[in-house]
Amino acid sequence: MKILLTYTLVGRGGDAIQVQALADGFRQLGHEVCLLGPHRLQPYEFFGRGGRLRSWLRDFPWWAKDLFEIGLNFLSLRQAQRYLRREKVDLIFHRAGIYDFVGSRLAARAPLVVHLDAPHPLERAFRGEGHYKRLHQRVMRELGGQARFIVTVSAAAKQYYTQLGMPAEKVLIVPNGISQALLQRGREQAKERSPFAGGPPWRVGFVGSLSRWHRVDLLLEALHLLNSEPGARFQLITVGYGEEYAKLRSQAKQLGLESQVKWLGPLPHSQAFEQIAQFDIAVLPHTLTTGSPLKLFEYAAWARPIVAPDLPNLRDLFSAEEMCYIPPEMPQELARAILSLCRNPEAACRMGERAQARVQGYSWEQILSKLLEDLSAAL
């Protein structure tokens, strides 16, 4: 099958990794994929020319950034139309944005599958930013009318999009995943790098963007609380970068944690994945209630015991036997969970092994194969 995979505005973290993983997953299944968008995918690229441009745009008011994003839609549409005048495709798979009209304009060329991640307006609420509500609603309804399927990552995200007017029968819940290659690498190497094998200091880790909804500040507060435990020795490893970086560094200094926190910064995806092997415990301090965090699948691939907020969208992915769930936004509970896992390393390792077994069913190849089967049946 020949697939045109298009996107508009994609971030530098999980968004870019997700789109690239979708393209690679289709290719692993034997399909020919053309990946088109208004800019090159640059996961965790913060300091190059493109990174500086994005950081500069971040300081603009939301309405100015949104006008820029609408302009990127026109650019993306133009690129796709030029390609489709030269080539015939069997499927258009479009990763849509908040004001996306690209997919609905391309739907007459081939069957259209629209991928919608966690709703953008909910991300913006964490930053106190608004959006053009009526325009967002209008383009979502148009996409829903033109697409054969709308793919989104959680039940809460589906509810959001159907409330905007998308046909519920077209909306499929398809969580994020991890490639078979990374699954195999984690499974093989985790046997040689098991958690708690190195002894204290115990290494607690986080991989991902340092965005407001990930609340790494809670993890720093938990580490500060752990220091009051008799004989406690902990080290925090963070891999990533984002809007909260300077604020978090300042917080660590104020809490007297400078010597206990390693800030590795943004790394290429393969290197970031390898860093998880250093962790005794992997933590997701907080997340959006509508998402499907890529980092959970990567933590699980390494069989790390995971601490995460008790949210319905995460419970849909992993059970309480596979992950240590805690009440959201409570650093005391986060510290207590980390300490409990360190005091019971055998039970913690078994939890990580159960998560590793579960994540074998979340490979991109399996997810996309099932999606194409459903599309074939519908056609």
Short mmCIF file of C-alpha atoms in Angstrom, two decimals:
data_model
loop_
_atom_site.label_atom_id
_atom_site.label_comp_id
_atom_site.label_asym_id
_atom_site.label_seq_id
_atom_site.Cartn_x
_atom_site.Cartn_y
_atom_site.Cartn_z
CA MET A 1 0.00 0.00 0.00
CA LYS A 2 1.18 3.53 -0.76
CA ILE A 3 0.49 5.92 2.13
CA LEU A 4 0.78 9.69 2.29
CA LEU A 5 1.36 10.66 5.93
CA THR A 6 0.90 14.38 6.47
CA TYR A 7 1.16 16.70 9.47
CA THR A 8 0.98 20.42 10.19
CA LEU A 9 2.52 21.87 13.35
CA VAL A 10 4.38 19.26 15.43
CA GLY A 11 6.38 19.93 18.58
CA ARG A 12 9.93 18.95 19.38
CA GLY A 13 9.21 16.24 21.95
CA GLY A 14 6.69 13.42 21.99
CA ASP A 15 4.73 14.88 19.05
CA ALA A 16 7.67 14.56 16.67
CA ILE A 17 8.58 11.10 17.98
CA GLN A 18 4.97 9.98 17.57
CA VAL A 19 4.68 11.10 13.94
CA GLN A 20 8.04 9.57 13.03
CA ALA A 21 7.04 6.33 14.81
CA LEU A 22 3.79 6.17 12.83
CA ALA A 23 5.71 6.47 9.55
CA ASP A 24 8.28 3.88 10.64
CA GLY A 25 5.54 1.53 11.84
CA PHE A 26 3.81 1.56 8.46
CA ARG A 27 7.15 0.94 6.76
CA GLN A 28 7.88 -2.02 9.05
CA LEU A 29 4.59 -3.52 7.87
CA GLY A 30 5.85 -3.30 4.28
CA HIS A 31 4.02 -0.18 3.12
CA GLU A 32 5.52 2.68 1.13
CA VAL A 33 5.23 5.94 3.08
CA CYS A 34 5.75 9.54 2.03
CA LEU A 35 6.03 11.81 5.08
CA LEU A 36 5.11 15.44 4.34
CA GLY A 37 4.82 18.51 6.54
CA PRO A 38 5.67 22.21 6.59
CA HIS A 39 8.87 21.63 8.58
CA ARG A 40 11.34 18.84 9.22
CA LEU A 41 10.71 16.64 12.24
CA GLN A 42 13.35 17.43 14.87
CA PRO A 43 12.70 15.50 18.09
CA TYR A 44 14.32 17.23 21.07
CA GLU A 45 16.01 19.84 18.88
CA PHE A 46 16.08 22.95 21.06
CA PHE A 47 19.36 24.66 20.31
CA GLY A 48 19.77 24.65 16.51
CA ARG A 49 18.40 27.21 14.11
CA GLY A 50 14.94 25.65 14.10
CA GLY A 51 15.01 25.30 17.86
CA ARG A 52 15.82 28.97 18.32
CA LEU A 53 12.96 29.93 15.98
CA ARG A 54 10.46 27.84 17.96
CA SER A 55 11.70 29.26 21.26
CA TRP A 56 11.32 32.77 19.83
CA LEU A 57 7.74 32.03 18.74
CA ARG A 58 6.89 30.65 22.18
CA ASP A 59 7.15 34.17 23.63
CA PHE A 60 4.44 35.49 21.29
CA PRO A 61 0.82 35.83 22.52
CA TRP A 62 -1.31 32.77 21.78
CA TRP A 63 -3.35 34.48 19.06
CA ALA A 64 -0.21 35.41 17.10
CA LYS A 65 1.17 31.86 17.36
CA ASP A 66 -2.18 30.51 16.20
CA LEU A 67 -2.16 32.74 13.13
CA PHE A 68 1.29 31.34 12.38
CA GLU A 69 -0.07 27.80 12.76
CA ILE A 70 -2.95 28.55 10.38
CA GLY A 71 -0.36 29.72 7.87
CA LEU A 72 1.46 26.40 8.24
CA ASN A 73 -1.80 24.64 7.34
CA PHE A 74 -1.79 26.41 3.98
CA LEU A 75 1.83 25.39 3.43
CA SER A 76 1.15 21.77 4.36
CA LEU A 77 -1.92 21.64 2.11
CA ARG A 78 0.03 23.06 -0.82
CA GLN A 79 2.80 20.47 -0.42
CA ALA A 80 0.33 17.59 -0.22
CA GLN A 81 -1.64 18.76 -3.25
CA ARG A 82 1.53 19.04 -5.33
CA TYR A 83 2.51 15.51 -4.32
CA LEU A 84 -0.95 14.11 -5.12
CA ARG A 85 -0.86 15.67 -8.58
CA ARG A 86 2.23 13.56 -9.30
CA GLU A 87 1.45 10.41 -7.33
CA LYS A 88 -1.53 8.21 -6.62
CA VAL A 89 -1.87 6.90 -3.08
CA ASP A 90 -4.01 4.24 -1.41
CA LEU A 91 -4.40 6.01 1.92
CA ILE A 92 -3.95 9.46 3.40
CA PHE A 93 -3.07 9.36 7.10
CA HIS A 94 -3.20 12.89 8.50
CA ARG A 95 -1.95 13.97 11.91
CA ALA A 96 -4.24 16.93 12.51
CA GLY A 97 -3.72 20.13 14.51
CA ILE A 98 -6.03 22.44 16.40
CA TYR A 99 -7.20 24.45 13.32
CA ASP A 100 -6.66 21.74 10.75
CA PHE A 101 -8.35 22.06 7.37
CA VAL A 102 -5.73 20.07 5.46
CA GLY A 103 -7.29 16.63 5.89
CA SER A 104 -10.78 17.65 4.79
CA ARG A 105 -9.33 19.26 1.62
CA LEU A 106 -7.44 16.08 0.71
CA ALA A 107 -10.21 13.56 1.45
CA ALA A 108 -11.43 13.37 -2.17
CA ARG A 109 -8.02 12.06 -3.30
CA ALA A 110 -7.94 8.84 -1.23
CA PRO A 111 -9.47 7.30 1.91
CA LEU A 112 -8.62 9.58 4.83
CA VAL A 113 -7.69 8.55 8.37
CA VAL A 114 -7.27 11.48 10.76
CA HIS A 115 -5.09 11.16 13.85
CA LEU A 116 -5.97 13.50 16.71
CA ASP A 117 -3.79 13.47 19.79
CA ALA A 118 -4.79 14.77 23.23
CA PRO A 119 -6.92 17.92 22.67
CA HIS A 120 -4.76 21.01 22.27
CA PRO A 121 -7.08 23.35 24.22
CA LEU A 122 -6.52 21.26 27.35
CA GLU A 123 -2.75 21.61 26.98
CA ARG A 124 -3.19 25.34 26.64
CA ALA A 125 -5.18 25.52 29.86
CA PHE A 126 -1.98 24.63 31.72
CA ARG A 127 -0.30 27.66 30.19
CA GLY A 128 -3.27 29.97 30.68
CA GLU A 129 -3.60 30.38 26.91
CA GLY A 130 -6.77 30.64 24.86
CA HIS A 131 -7.69 29.51 21.35
CA TYR A 132 -10.05 30.42 18.51
CA LYS A 133 -12.88 28.26 19.82
CA ARG A 134 -15.37 28.58 16.95
CA LEU A 135 -12.75 27.96 14.29
CA HIS A 136 -11.50 24.91 16.18
CA GLN A 137 -15.03 23.50 16.43
CA ARG A 138 -15.75 24.14 12.76
CA VAL A 139 -12.66 22.44 11.36
CA MET A 140 -13.08 19.45 13.69
CA ARG A 141 -16.64 18.92 12.45
CA GLU A 142 -15.46 19.17 8.84
CA LEU A 143 -12.71 16.61 9.48
CA GLY A 144 -15.23 14.31 11.12
CA GLY A 145 -17.48 14.50 8.11
CA GLN A 146 -14.73 13.79 5.56
CA ALA A 147 -12.64 11.12 7.34
CA ARG A 148 -13.27 7.38 7.13
CA PHE A 149 -11.85 7.04 10.66
CA ILE A 150 -10.76 9.45 13.36
CA VAL A 151 -8.05 7.98 15.58
CA THR A 152 -7.47 9.36 19.06
CA VAL A 153 -5.53 8.13 22.06
CA SER A 154 -7.97 7.83 24.98
CA ALA A 155 -11.62 7.59 25.97
CA ALA A 156 -11.50 11.13 27.39
CA ALA A 157 -10.09 12.46 24.10
CA LYS A 158 -12.85 10.67 22.17
CA GLN A 159 -15.47 12.26 24.40
CA TYR A 160 -13.98 15.69 23.75
CA TYR A 161 -14.01 15.29 19.96
CA THR A 162 -17.49 13.78 19.77
CA GLN A 163 -18.81 16.68 21.85
CA LEU A 164 -17.44 18.98 19.14
CA GLY A 165 -19.62 17.17 16.61
CA MET A 166 -17.44 14.36 15.25
CA PRO A 167 -19.45 11.16 14.57
CA ALA A 168 -18.86 8.81 17.50
CA GLU A 169 -19.02 5.74 15.25
CA LYS A 170 -16.00 6.99 13.30
CA VAL A 171 -13.81 7.68 16.34
CA LEU A 172 -11.47 4.85 17.30
CA ILE A 173 -9.44 4.80 20.52
CA VAL A 174 -5.92 3.81 19.51
CA PRO A 175 -3.29 4.37 22.23
CA ASN A 176 0.27 5.29 21.50
CA GLY A 177 2.88 2.56 21.36
CA ILE A 178 6.52 1.63 21.01
CA SER A 179 8.41 0.05 18.14
CA GLN A 180 9.23 -3.64 18.07
CA ALA A 181 12.90 -2.72 17.81
CA LEU A 182 12.84 -0.78 21.10
CA LEU A 183 10.78 -3.50 22.77
CA GLN A 184 13.35 -6.08 21.82
CA ARG A 185 16.26 -3.90 22.91
CA GLY A 186 14.68 -3.23 26.29
CA ARG A 187 13.74 -6.88 26.82
CA GLU A 188 17.24 -8.13 26.02
CA GLN A 189 19.23 -5.49 27.90
CA ALA A 190 16.96 -5.30 30.96
CA LYS A 191 18.20 -8.78 31.91
CA GLU A 192 21.70 -7.36 32.28
CA ARG A 193 20.64 -4.05 33.89
CA SER A 194 17.97 -4.92 36.43
CA PRO A 195 16.65 -2.26 38.85
CA PHE A 196 18.23 -1.97 42.31
CA ALA A 197 21.26 -4.02 41.23
CA GLY A 198 23.75 -1.23 41.89
CA GLY A 199 22.74 -0.41 45.45
CA PRO A 200 22.26 3.08 46.88
CA PRO A 201 22.07 5.83 45.96
CA TRP A 202 18.77 4.73 44.41
CA ARG A 203 18.26 6.31 41.02
CA VAL A 204 14.87 7.84 40.29
CA GLY A 205 14.35 8.97 36.71
CA PHE A 206 12.13 10.99 34.39
CA VAL A 207 12.29 11.16 30.59
CA GLY A 208 10.23 13.67 28.62
CA SER A 209 9.52 17.30 27.97
CA LEU A 210 9.80 19.62 30.96
CA SER A 211 6.35 21.05 30.29
CA ARG A 212 3.91 22.32 32.88
CA TRP A 213 1.59 19.35 32.78
CA HIS A 214 4.38 16.89 33.59
CA ARG A 215 4.87 18.63 36.96
CA VAL A 216 8.51 17.66 37.54
CA ASP A 217 8.35 20.16 40.40
CA LEU A 218 6.38 17.51 42.32
CA LEU A 219 9.25 15.07 41.81
CA LEU A 220 11.74 17.60 43.19
CA GLU A 221 9.52 18.16 46.23
CA ALA A 222 9.30 14.38 46.75
CA LEU A 223 13.09 14.07 46.59
CA HIS A 224 13.39 16.83 49.19
CA LEU A 225 11.00 14.92 51.47
CA LEU A 226 12.94 11.69 50.96
CA ASN A 227 16.09 13.38 52.26
CA SER A 228 14.49 13.52 55.72
CA GLU A 229 14.31 9.71 55.86
CA PRO A 230 17.09 8.15 58.01
CA GLY A 231 19.87 6.78 55.81
CA ALA A 232 18.07 7.77 52.59
CA ARG A 233 20.30 8.17 49.56
CA PHE A 234 18.64 9.11 46.28
CA GLN A 235 19.65 10.57 42.94
CA LEU A 236 17.29 12.06 40.37
CA ILE A 237 18.06 11.76 36.65
CA THR A 238 16.07 13.94 34.25
CA VAL A 239 16.25 13.56 30.48
CA GLY A 240 14.58 16.33 28.49
CA TYR A 241 14.09 20.04 28.13
CA GLY A 242 11.22 22.48 27.94
CA GLU A 243 9.54 25.64 29.14
CA GLU A 244 9.95 24.76 32.84
CA TYR A 245 13.68 24.00 32.69
CA ALA A 246 15.02 27.21 34.25
CA LYS A 247 12.28 27.26 36.88
CA LEU A 248 13.01 23.65 37.86
CA ARG A 249 16.75 24.27 38.11
CA SER A 250 16.02 27.20 40.42
CA GLN A 251 13.68 25.07 42.53
CA ALA A 252 16.30 22.33 42.88
CA LYS A 253 18.82 24.92 44.10
CA GLN A 254 16.37 26.37 46.63
CA LEU A 255 15.65 22.88 48.00
CA GLY A 256 19.34 22.08 48.31
CA LEU A 257 19.18 19.31 45.70
CA GLU A 258 21.83 20.50 43.25
CA SER A 259 24.21 17.63 44.01
CA GLN A 260 21.43 15.03 43.78
CA VAL A 261 19.92 15.96 40.40
CA LYS A 262 21.50 15.20 37.03
CA TRP A 263 20.07 17.32 34.21
CA LEU A 264 20.98 15.46 31.02
CA GLY A 265 18.99 17.81 28.79
CA PRO A 266 17.48 16.90 25.41
CA LEU A 267 18.96 13.78 23.86
CA PRO A 268 18.23 11.99 20.56
CA HIS A 269 15.38 9.57 21.07
CA SER A 270 17.52 6.42 20.98
CA GLN A 271 19.90 7.87 23.58
CA ALA A 272 17.04 9.02 25.80
CA PHE A 273 15.62 5.51 25.67
CA GLU A 274 18.99 4.05 26.70
CA GLN A 275 19.14 6.32 29.76
CA ILE A 276 16.15 4.52 31.27
CA ALA A 277 18.51 1.62 31.96
CA GLN A 278 20.12 3.78 34.68
CA PHE A 279 16.85 4.10 36.61
CA ASP A 280 15.86 1.99 39.60
CA ILE A 281 12.43 3.64 39.54
CA ALA A 282 10.85 5.52 36.62
CA VAL A 283 8.40 8.32 37.40
CA LEU A 284 5.69 10.17 35.53
CA PRO A 285 4.83 12.91 38.07
CA HIS A 286 1.73 14.13 36.24
CA THR A 287 0.17 14.27 32.77
CA LEU A 288 -2.90 15.35 30.85
CA THR A 289 -6.08 13.41 31.61
CA THR A 290 -6.63 12.81 27.88
CA GLY A 291 -3.22 11.54 26.76
CA SER A 292 -1.39 8.27 26.20
CA PRO A 293 2.16 9.05 27.37
CA LEU A 294 4.90 7.53 25.22
CA LYS A 295 7.30 7.46 28.17
CA LEU A 296 5.19 4.87 30.03
CA PHE A 297 5.67 2.35 27.22
CA GLU A 298 9.39 3.05 27.14
CA TYR A 299 9.74 2.74 30.91
CA ALA A 300 7.88 -0.57 30.76
CA ALA A 301 10.06 -1.89 27.93
CA TRP A 302 12.99 -1.75 30.39
CA ALA A 303 10.95 -3.51 33.12
CA ARG A 304 11.38 -0.53 35.44
CA PRO A 305 8.94 -0.17 38.34
CA ILE A 306 6.85 2.89 37.47
CA VAL A 307 5.15 5.48 39.68
CA ALA A 308 2.37 7.43 37.95
CA PRO A 309 -0.69 9.53 38.86
CA ASP A 310 -3.92 7.61 39.31
CA LEU A 311 -5.80 8.85 36.21
CA PRO A 312 -8.43 6.96 34.15
CA ASN A 313 -6.51 7.30 30.88
CA LEU A 314 -3.47 5.63 32.47
CA ARG A 315 -5.56 2.93 34.15
CA ASP A 316 -6.81 2.03 30.66
CA LEU A 317 -3.20 1.23 29.69
CA PHE A 318 -1.74 -0.52 32.73
CA SER A 319 -3.30 -2.17 35.78
CA ALA A 320 -2.44 -1.50 39.43
CA GLU A 321 -0.41 -4.74 39.43
CA GLU A 322 1.75 -3.34 36.61
CA MET A 323 2.21 0.21 37.84
CA CYS A 324 2.30 2.02 41.19
CA TYR A 325 -0.54 4.54 41.07
CA ILE A 326 -0.66 7.45 43.51
CA PRO A 327 -3.10 10.34 44.08
CA PRO A 328 -2.28 13.11 41.59
CA GLU A 329 -0.37 16.24 42.61
CA MET A 330 0.62 14.98 46.09
CA PRO A 331 4.42 14.99 46.55
CA GLN A 332 4.08 13.29 49.94
CA GLU A 333 2.43 10.28 48.29
CA LEU A 334 5.04 10.28 45.53
CA ALA A 335 7.84 10.20 48.11
CA ARG A 336 6.07 7.44 50.05
CA ALA A 337 5.66 5.31 46.90
CA ILE A 338 9.33 5.70 45.91
CA LEU A 339 10.46 4.76 49.43
CA SER A 340 8.15 1.73 49.51
CA LEU A 341 9.50 0.42 46.20
CA CYS A 342 13.10 0.84 47.39
CA ARG A 343 12.34 -1.04 50.59
CA ASN A 344 10.72 -3.90 48.66
CA PRO A 345 12.96 -4.29 45.59
CA GLU A 346 11.86 -7.84 44.76
CA ALA A 347 8.18 -6.84 44.64
CA ALA A 348 9.12 -3.69 42.69
CA CYS A 349 11.01 -5.75 40.11
CA ARG A 350 8.05 -8.09 39.69
CA MET A 351 5.83 -5.07 39.04
CA GLY A 352 8.26 -3.90 36.36
CA GLU A 353 8.28 -7.33 34.77
CA ARG A 354 4.48 -7.37 34.62
CA ALA A 355 4.52 -3.95 32.93
CA GLN A 356 7.10 -5.25 30.46
CA ALA A 357 4.83 -8.21 29.63
CA ARG A 358 1.87 -5.86 29.13
CA VAL A 359 3.75 -3.48 26.83
CA GLN A 360 4.47 -6.28 24.36
CA GLY A 361 0.89 -5.73 23.16
CA TYR A 362 1.49 -2.04 22.48
CA SER A 363 3.89 -2.21 19.56
CA TRP A 364 3.26 0.29 16.77
CA GLU A 365 3.32 -2.58 14.28
CA GLN A 366 0.44 -4.36 16.06
CA ILE A 367 -1.53 -1.16 16.56
CA LEU A 368 -1.25 -0.03 12.93
CA SER A 369 -1.89 -3.50 11.55
CA LYS A 370 -5.19 -3.67 13.46
CA LEU A 371 -6.11 -0.15 12.29
CA LEU A 372 -5.53 -1.08 8.64
CA GLU A 373 -7.63 -4.23 9.08
CA ASP A 374 -10.50 -2.12 10.43
CA LEU A 375 -10.13 0.32 7.55
CA SER A 376 -10.08 -2.49 5.00
CA ALA A 377 -13.26 -3.97 6.48
CA ALA A 378 -14.97 -0.57 6.40
CA LEU A 379 -13.99 0.02 2.76
#
